Every structure is written in C-alpha cells, then in structure tokens.
Amino acid sequence: MDSSNTRLPAHRRQRILSELDSKGAVRVEELGRLFSVSEMTVRRDLDALEAEGLLERTHGGALPLRHVHRERVFREKDHEQREAKESIALLAASLIPEGETVLVNSGSTTRLVIRHLARRPDLRIITNNMAAVAELPETVAAEVLLIGGRYRPESGCAVGEWALRLLEDLAPARAILGADGISLKAGLSSPVPEEAALTRRMIEIVNSVDVVADSAKVGRVCPFRIGPLESVSRIISDSDTWAPEFREAGVTVVVPEELALSPSPQNPGGMPGSF
Amino acid sequence: MDSSNTRLPAHRRQRILSELDSKGAVRVEELGRLFSVSEMTVRRDLDALEAEGLLERTHGGALPLRHVHRERVFREKDHEQREAKESIALLAASLIPEGETVLVNSGSTTRLVIRHLARRPDLRIITNNMAAVAELPETVAAEVLLIGGRYRPESGCAVGEWALRLLEDLAPARAILGADGISLKAGLSSPVPEEAALTRRMIEIVNSVDVVADSAKVGRVCPFRIGPLESVSRIISDSDTWAPEFREAGVTVVVPEELALSPSPQNPGGMPGSF
DNA sequence: CATATTTTGTTCGTTTTTGTTCTTTTTATC
DNA sequence: GATAAAAAGAACAAAAACGAACAAAATATG
C-alpha cells in the first residue's frame, strides 16, 4: 500500500496526520511498523508536527489537537461503540444517492456520517452539528451549510429558537438523524429537550428519514420525545437481532453485513473511490 | 511509454505533475529513474515547478499544493505572532464592559478573543467563527450564538448570503473584529471577498468597533476592502510605533503595555478570577 | 556552418534525515 | 513508595539528498 511515496518524509508526516484523524490516536510503535522506519524517526516526526501545532504529543504516541479541551466527553462517547458507529456511518453515507442535499443533526454517530459525506463533491450537507464540521479537513468536497443558533457546548451543536426558524427556509429531500433512544412504542427520543425539538422539526421538513444508531440505543427511551417510528424510513445499525418487530412495523432496517452480502440497490458499485 | 515526448523538458514537467496528481507524492530518485535523467535535472524541474506555484518542494521529492495548503495555513496563522496575538486577545477581552453582547468575526486572533470572552458569564457572544467555538471547553460561561451560513473550511467559519441575512435580525452594541489588512488610506481589508462582506455588515449594525490585529497587519492592504478607518473606534495591537498617525486620524490605539502601567478604567479590578 | 543559448550531467562539499546505542524519564504494578 | 518495563531523549555515525560550479551536449539562431 504505502509503496514508494511514503519514503518521502513530508508525505509520511501527512499520513501520520490522516492516520490520527481516522483512528483518533496513534502510537509510536504502530507508526514505525506501518511506515517501516525506526521509532526514533517517528518520534522526531511527531515532535515536528507538535511544534507546528498539528497534534498533541503523548507518551507512546499522539492525539489530535482539536479536541484537547473536550477530551473527556469525546473519549466516552467516542470510544464507546466506536467501531460499530464507524461502520454504521460508512454504510449510512453510502446509501445516499448522488447529488442529494442531506440534513444531519447533532450526535457522535452523525459526526462520523458527516465525515464520510464531506468527501463527496456531489452532496450538500445541512447541519447544526458544529463539532462535526469544525473537525473536517480543508479538503472538504461537499458543500456544507451551517444552521446557526444558540451553541450547546455539551454536544457541540446549535439549538434553540433561532435554529428552528432557520429550518423553515429549507426543504431538503432527506435527513440522516441520530437519536439516543429508539423504541417501538415511544419512537425516537432524546435526553435534551432542545435537540429533540430541532430533530422533530427536521423530520417534518424532509421526505425521507434515515436514523443511525448503534444497537445499544434500541429499546431505550429518553425523556424527550422526538417523534413516532412511522416518520422513519430506515434505521441503519450494527446489528439486527431486534429488527423483526421493527420490520413488522414497516421500518427498513439496514446493517453492514447486508451490504457485504448483497450489493445495495441504491448504490450499485457507486463511488468506490470516494471512501 | 515515455519514448519521444518526454525528451522535451516541458513535457517531462507536465508528466511530473500528473504523476504527482495520481500518486499523491513524488520522489526525486523515482522520477530520475522513470524519465532516465539525472537527479539533478529532476531537482531543477521540481524547483521550476515550485517557482510556478504548481507544487510544494520537500526533501527527497515534492507534494501537491493542496495537501500542504491546509497545514501551512493553520501553522502559520497559529504560530506566527502567537504571543502577540495572545496578549492582544486578553487585552481586547478585558476592555469589554460587563453584560455586553459582542459580535465577533472570523480569524485566528479573534479565536483567542472568543476563548477569553467565553469564560465570562455576563457576556453574550455572537459569531460566525465556528473554529473558535468548536474548540471551547464544556465550561463555557458566556452565551454563544452562532451565525450560520455556508461553511468555509479554509478559515473554519460561516459566510455567504445566509450569514448576511442572519445579521439583519441583530443589533448588538459592539463588535470585536479581526482584519488581515489595516491601512490609513485603505482602511480595513481582507483576502477573502465573502469574509470582507460579512465583516462590513457587522460594522454597519453595531455602535462600537474594536479591531484586533498584530502589528504585522498594520500598513498591509488586502484585495477586498471591508470599510474605512472612520468606522473603527479602537485598534488593539501589540505595539504602537505606527500609532501616532492613526491617533491623529481619530482612532484610539490600545497596546498591552498601557494596561500594565495604568489599570484600565473600563475594567476596575473587574473579573480577576475570570482570566 | 558557426555561434549563442538552453539543457543536462558530473563532481564535491554541505546539509538533512535516519538508525543505533546508551542513559534518563515516565508509566504501570505490586 | 519500590521496582520493572516501556518510552523518550541525547549523542554519534552512516546514508541520502541537496546545491554550487563547471563542463558537455543538445537545440536554436543568425
């Protein structure tokens, strides 16, 4: 894979950065093995990158600089179910047809979704998820529209009256939404009233709703109701042991294995180079 | 393969560029072998292409410009004049009276200003500077309102028609603004037309404008004009060797030393724990 | 054809990068 | 706290890449 180009020191450092971006953390030993260089060289690379303000050095490796402040929160939400969320996000993004405008709400799963969507030059992303947008590389291909409003530092997104009003001007075709609670009877729910209100409004203005959620969220009910299950077109998750009842209720449930077994009709071999 | 045409220097250089485009990086030794020319020749080619602004030279080879671009921007803006910017930001924030609503635009200096302002529970911050807001800790004390719009990844802020329209609903008392160019004759200017337009509108809707800028920006004129110097109430900077002419023109110039010598009347021992 | 110009190759001293060895510091574990 | 393991840092040597200068070759120009 890293045939000849990686021998270029500058290129290796760039790849360290992108490795950091995708993995969330890098280790010296791991990078040395990946690039076939000594650990001393990796250390010198990391030191140089830190001096340039591009990462945060730690014992044994490095962390991205962007989230040093919210490290604790990110760590919990981020590492919990990280792999599940990553595969869900990749799948959800691949299900979006070419040229669409997609509305995306706040949350750590949708953050990963945005990361994938942003690489596609054919898409337009509308979101209140500032944390997700702020961490995107300069090389964003998609057009990104930000919904303003009151900033909620706990989730890194915009909420409130202002955000709700802004949604009135929009009528995108589809939405990819995260929800902390998904239940047959209670539908979608959130622990934060303002985010529930905003997500509810998002559902109202689009034609098609994809919900992304790891299986831990299924069956959970949070205090603030977003809306009933009928408004959901598809649920994209990492397992479908719970799916039969949902499918009976008329919701399509998609899991990564399905994609691997049979090519998705929505995306017949589409955009292979984009991911 | 590269039989006849490659013998022409111009063609070889074009092929170097396409090689760079497909591979993501090129090495001197590799190109020398590919074109059967000496490494010295390749080096001269790469130097020429760099002089034309078509690639970025590195040790052992070259990288495409776009990859390096984001790093360069971030690194330079962040580290250049870092100390100066930090002291300017602290001073600018301390000059804001209690209970105000402050409008802040994009930029690396204003990012530091926002960091300071955010610790004060008495303030309300309105900004399009997503990069600044996204890096705030969870413990933000101030209320933060985000101006939405089209996201510009190069500067991590929102711009465009939508952002301009949002400003129409607002009438905050004051603004703290960054500008890449400040000149006696040309006034404030920016290298990005959309950011210039947004900053211009911000100036129009407030009563009082504080401009934060390190001294390197004074005397510089960027291609896109924001507005005349008359619209500026104060310039907060790290040195005032250039200040006399500006003071004659009716602009107050504030530098950190002044704060150290005589306590600011606007902030009589106020909020000592906040900084 | 002769001459000027450009392009290329070679040599050699200098700088950058890398790996190794050894010591010091940090981290984990009891 | 004490101890062992892992990682980091310092210092040195080897290798790779660079740049300057000059000579040779190719190309253009009269």
Coordinates of C-alpha atoms (C1' of nucleotides) in Angstrom, one line a residue, chain A residues 9 12 37-38 40-41 44 59, chain C residues 17-21 25-27:
Chain A
P9 CA 9.4 12.3 4.9
R12 CA 4.9 10.3 5.9
V37 CA 11.0 3.3 9.9
S38 CA 12.6 3.4 13.4
M40 CA 13.2 7.4 16.7
T41 CA 12.2 8.7 13.3
R44 CA 11.0 13.1 15.5
H59 CA 3.7 9.1 26.0
Chain C
dT17 C1' 17.5 12.6 7.5
dT18 C1' 17.8 8.3 9.7
dG19 C1' 19.3 4.4 12.7
dT20 C1' 21.8 2.8 16.8
dT21 C1' 23.4 2.8 21.4
dT25 C1' 12.4 9.7 32.4
dT26 C1' 7.8 8.2 32.6
dT27 C1' 4.3 4.7 33.5

